[in-house]
CSV table of C-alpha atoms in Angstrom, one decimal:
chain,number,residue,atom,x,y,z
A,1,MET,CA,52.4,61.2,138.1
A,2,PRO,CA,51.3,57.6,137.1
A,3,ALA,CA,55.0,56.6,137.8
A,4,THR,CA,58.3,57.9,139.6
A,5,ALA,CA,61.9,57.0,138.7
A,6,ALA,CA,64.7,56.6,140.9
A,7,SER,CA,68.1,58.0,139.7
A,8,SER,CA,70.6,55.6,141.3
A,9,ALA,CA,69.9,51.9,141.9
A,10,PRO,CA,67.2,49.9,140.2
A,11,ARG,CA,64.0,50.0,142.1
A,12,SER,CA,60.3,50.0,141.4
A,13,THR,CA,57.8,52.8,141.9
A,14,ASP,CA,54.9,52.4,144.5
A,15,PRO,CA,51.6,51.6,142.7
A,16,SER,CA,49.6,52.9,145.5
A,17,LYS,CA,50.2,56.5,144.3
A,18,ALA,CA,49.0,55.6,140.7
A,19,ALA,CA,45.3,56.4,139.8
A,20,VAL,CA,43.1,53.8,140.4
A,21,PRO,CA,40.3,53.2,137.8
A,22,SER,CA,36.6,54.2,139.1
A,23,GLY,CA,34.9,51.4,137.6
A,24,LYS,CA,33.6,48.8,139.7
A,25,ALA,CA,34.9,45.9,138.1
A,26,PRO,CA,38.5,44.7,138.5
A,27,ILE,CA,40.9,45.0,135.4
A,28,LYS,CA,41.5,41.5,133.7
A,29,PRO,CA,45.2,40.2,133.3
A,30,SER,CA,46.4,40.5,129.7
A,31,ASN,CA,49.6,39.6,128.4
A,32,ALA,CA,49.5,42.3,125.6
A,33,LYS,CA,47.3,45.1,127.1
A,34,ALA,CA,47.1,48.2,125.0
A,35,GLY,CA,49.2,46.5,122.2
A,36,PHE,CA,52.4,46.2,124.3
A,37,LYS,CA,53.7,42.8,125.4
A,38,ALA,CA,56.5,41.5,127.9
A,39,ASN,CA,60.0,41.7,126.6
A,40,GLU,CA,59.1,44.8,123.7
A,41,PHE,CA,61.1,47.9,123.4
A,42,ILE,CA,58.9,50.8,123.9
A,43,VAL,CA,59.6,54.7,124.0
A,44,TYR,CA,58.5,56.6,127.4
A,45,PRO,CA,58.5,60.3,126.4
A,46,ALA,CA,60.4,61.6,129.6
A,47,HIS,CA,63.0,58.8,129.6
A,48,GLY,CA,63.5,57.3,126.0
A,49,VAL,CA,63.8,53.8,125.2
A,50,GLY,CA,62.9,51.2,127.5
A,51,GLN,CA,62.1,47.5,127.7
A,52,ILE,CA,59.0,46.1,129.4
A,53,MET,CA,60.1,43.3,131.4
A,54,ALA,CA,56.6,42.0,132.9
A,55,ILE,CA,53.1,42.7,133.0
A,56,GLU,CA,51.9,42.3,136.5
A,57,GLU,CA,49.0,42.7,138.7
A,58,GLN,CA,48.6,44.2,142.1
A,59,GLU,CA,46.0,45.0,144.3
A,60,VAL,CA,45.3,48.8,145.2
A,61,ALA,CA,42.7,49.9,147.4
A,62,GLY,CA,40.5,47.1,146.7
A,63,PHE,CA,41.2,47.2,143.0
A,64,LYS,CA,43.3,45.1,141.0
A,65,LEU,CA,45.6,47.4,138.9
A,66,GLU,CA,47.6,46.2,136.0
A,67,LEU,CA,51.1,47.4,135.5
A,68,TYR,CA,53.7,47.5,133.2
A,69,VAL,CA,57.2,46.9,134.4
A,70,ILE,CA,59.6,49.0,132.4
A,71,SER,CA,63.4,48.7,132.7
A,72,PHE,CA,65.6,51.5,131.7
A,73,VAL,CA,69.1,49.7,131.7
A,74,LYS,CA,71.4,52.7,131.0
A,75,ASP,CA,69.9,54.7,133.5
A,76,LYS,CA,69.6,51.9,136.2
A,77,MET,CA,66.0,52.8,136.5
A,78,THR,CA,62.7,50.9,136.5
A,79,LEU,CA,59.0,52.2,136.3
A,80,LYS,CA,55.8,50.5,137.1
A,81,VAL,CA,53.2,52.3,134.6
A,82,PRO,CA,49.4,51.2,135.4
A,83,THR,CA,48.1,50.0,131.8
A,84,PRO,CA,45.0,52.6,131.9
A,85,LYS,CA,47.6,55.6,132.1
A,86,VAL,CA,49.7,54.4,128.9
A,87,ALA,CA,48.1,56.9,126.3
A,88,SER,CA,48.1,60.0,129.1
A,89,VAL,CA,51.9,59.5,129.6
A,90,GLY,CA,52.6,59.0,125.8
A,91,MET,CA,54.1,55.7,125.8
A,92,ARG,CA,54.5,54.4,122.2
A,93,LYS,CA,56.0,51.5,120.2
A,94,LEU,CA,59.5,52.0,118.5
A,95,ALA,CA,59.1,54.3,115.6
A,96,GLU,CA,58.5,52.9,112.1
A,97,ALA,CA,61.0,52.7,109.5
A,98,ASP,CA,59.9,55.6,107.5
A,99,VAL,CA,59.6,58.0,111.0
A,100,VAL,CA,63.4,57.1,111.4
A,101,LYS,CA,64.1,58.0,107.8
A,102,LYS,CA,62.3,61.4,108.3
A,103,ALA,CA,64.4,61.8,111.5
A,104,LEU,CA,67.8,61.2,109.7
A,105,ASP,CA,66.7,63.3,106.7
A,106,THR,CA,66.0,66.2,109.4
A,107,LEU,CA,69.7,66.1,110.2
A,108,THR,CA,70.6,67.2,107.1
A,109,GLY,CA,68.8,70.5,106.9
A,110,ARG,CA,69.8,73.9,107.7
A,111,ALA,CA,69.7,74.8,111.4
A,112,ARG,CA,66.7,76.8,112.0
A,113,VAL,CA,67.3,78.8,115.7
A,114,LYS,CA,64.9,81.4,116.5
A,115,ARG,CA,65.8,85.1,117.3
A,116,THR,CA,64.9,84.8,121.0
A,117,MET,CA,66.7,84.5,124.4
A,118,TRP,CA,68.8,81.4,125.0
A,119,SER,CA,66.2,80.6,128.0
A,120,ARG,CA,63.4,80.5,126.1
A,121,ARG,CA,64.8,78.5,123.4
A,122,ALA,CA,66.5,76.0,125.9
A,123,GLN,CA,62.6,75.4,127.2
A,124,GLU,CA,61.6,74.7,123.8
A,125,TYR,CA,64.2,72.2,123.2
A,126,GLU,CA,63.8,70.6,126.3
A,127,ALA,CA,60.2,70.0,125.6
A,128,LYS,CA,60.8,68.5,122.3
A,129,ILE,CA,63.3,66.1,124.0
A,130,ASN,CA,60.7,65.2,126.5
A,131,SER,CA,58.0,64.8,123.9
A,132,GLY,CA,58.9,61.3,122.8
A,133,ASP,CA,58.7,62.5,118.8
A,134,LEU,CA,61.9,61.2,117.1
A,135,VAL,CA,61.6,63.8,114.3
A,136,ALA,CA,61.4,66.8,117.0
A,137,ILE,CA,64.4,65.3,119.0
A,138,ALA,CA,66.1,65.5,115.5
A,139,GLU,CA,65.6,68.8,115.3
A,140,VAL,CA,67.1,69.5,118.5
A,141,VAL,CA,70.1,67.6,117.2
A,142,ARG,CA,70.2,69.5,114.2
A,143,ASP,CA,70.1,73.0,115.6
A,144,LEU,CA,72.7,72.6,118.4
A,145,TYR,CA,75.2,70.4,116.2
A,146,ARG,CA,78.4,72.3,115.8
A,147,SER,CA,81.0,71.3,113.3
A,148,ASP,CA,84.5,71.8,113.9
A,149,VAL,CA,84.8,75.2,112.1
A,150,GLN,CA,81.8,76.5,114.3
A,151,PRO,CA,82.0,78.2,117.8
A,152,GLU,CA,81.8,75.8,120.4
A,153,GLN,CA,78.6,75.1,122.5
A,154,SER,CA,78.0,76.5,125.7
A,155,TYR,CA,77.8,74.3,128.8
A,156,SER,CA,73.7,74.4,128.6
A,157,GLU,CA,73.5,73.8,124.8
A,158,ARG,CA,76.0,70.8,125.0
A,159,GLN,CA,73.9,69.4,127.8
A,160,LEU,CA,70.7,69.3,125.6
A,161,TYR,CA,72.6,68.3,122.4
A,162,GLU,CA,73.8,65.4,124.3
A,163,ALA,CA,70.5,64.6,125.7
A,164,ALA,CA,68.8,64.9,122.3
A,165,ILE,CA,71.5,62.7,120.6
A,166,ASP,CA,71.2,60.2,123.2
A,167,ARG,CA,67.7,59.7,122.9
A,168,MET,CA,68.0,59.5,119.0
A,169,ALA,CA,70.5,56.9,119.1
A,170,ARG,CA,69.0,55.0,121.7
A,171,GLU,CA,65.7,54.5,119.4
A,172,ILE,CA,67.6,54.1,116.3
A,173,ALA,CA,69.8,51.3,118.0
A,174,ALA,CA,66.6,49.7,118.9
A,175,VAL,CA,64.7,49.8,115.5
A,176,GLN,CA,67.7,48.9,113.2
A,177,LYS,CA,69.2,46.7,115.9
A,178,LEU,CA,72.5,48.2,116.1
A,179,GLY,CA,75.0,49.0,119.1
A,180,ASP,CA,74.8,52.6,120.4
A,181,ALA,CA,78.2,53.6,119.2
A,182,ASP,CA,77.3,52.2,115.4
A,183,ALA,CA,73.8,54.3,116.0
A,184,LEU,CA,75.8,57.4,116.6
A,185,LYS,CA,78.0,57.1,113.7
A,186,VAL,CA,74.4,56.9,111.7
A,187,ILE,CA,73.6,60.2,113.1
A,188,GLU,CA,77.0,61.7,112.9
A,189,SER,CA,77.3,60.8,109.3
A,190,GLN,CA,73.9,62.5,108.6
A,191,LEU,CA,74.9,65.7,110.2
A,192,GLN,CA,77.8,66.1,108.2
A,193,LYS,CA,75.8,66.3,105.1
A,194,GLY,CA,73.9,69.4,106.3
A,195,PRO,CA,74.4,72.6,104.1
A,196,ARG,CA,76.3,74.4,107.2
A,197,ARG,CA,78.8,71.5,108.0
A,198,ALA,CA,80.9,72.3,104.7
A,199,GLY,CA,83.5,74.2,106.6
A,200,LYS,CA,83.1,77.9,105.6
A,201,ALA,CA,83.5,80.6,108.4
A,202,ASP,CA,80.8,82.8,107.1
A,203,GLU,CA,78.2,80.0,107.5
A,204,ALA,CA,78.7,79.7,111.4
A,205,VAL,CA,76.3,80.3,114.0
A,206,ALA,CA,76.7,83.9,115.2
A,207,VAL,CA,76.3,84.6,118.9
A,208,GLU,CA,75.3,88.2,120.0
A,209,ASP,CA,74.0,89.2,123.5
A,210,GLY,CA,72.6,86.0,124.7
A,211,ASP,CA,70.6,85.8,121.2
A,212,VAL,CA,71.8,82.9,118.8
A,213,GLU,CA,70.8,83.2,115.0
A,214,GLU,CA,72.4,82.2,111.7
A,215,ALA,CA,74.6,84.5,109.6
A,216,ALA,CA,73.2,85.6,106.4
C-alpha cells in the first residue's frame, strides 16, 4: 500500500514502505504536483475527504520522494501519499457541482435492492463506499435508508448506512462550504422526497430468510 493510517492519535506513515520510482533522476519538488496543492481538500477513496497540509520531499533508498501530507481531522489521522501513486490510489479533487446534483438527485429515486444474500450485498455496498465515487455512495445511502414507517435496519445495515451518509455529507459540506449538520439536513431532505418515503405500509422493504427485496 502507498500509505497506511493510524486509527487513534495523529501520526504520519513511513514513506520508506512506499514504492520508489524506478527512474534514475530524482523527483523535482513541486507546489502543485498532479494538479493538487497545499491546503486543498481532496477525496481519498478509502477515507473520504481530507486536506493536503503540505507537499514535502524525503529521501528513500537514495531517491528523493515527493509526498502529499493529508490530514483527516475528524478521524484524527494523517496519511503520506507519494505523488506518483495518486492515480493508482484513486485520490481525486472534490466533486464538481453537477456531480453533487446528480448524487443528491439519486437520493430521491426508488431503492434498488437485489434479491441476493445480505453478505454479498454488504460487500457490494462497502465497495461502493470505498470507491470514492459520490454517486455510488449516494446509491448506498438511498438503498439503506429507512423512514419511520419502515422496518428498522439491522446492526450491519446501520453501520454501512452511517458510513455512507458520513462520506457523502463530508464531501457536500466541503464542496458547498457547509457545516456537517447542514450537509446532513440537505441529504435527509432529499431522502424524504423519494417514492418509498410517503408512509404507506405496503411500500416498506420486506425481509425474508436473510434476503431483502422491495415489496410489489
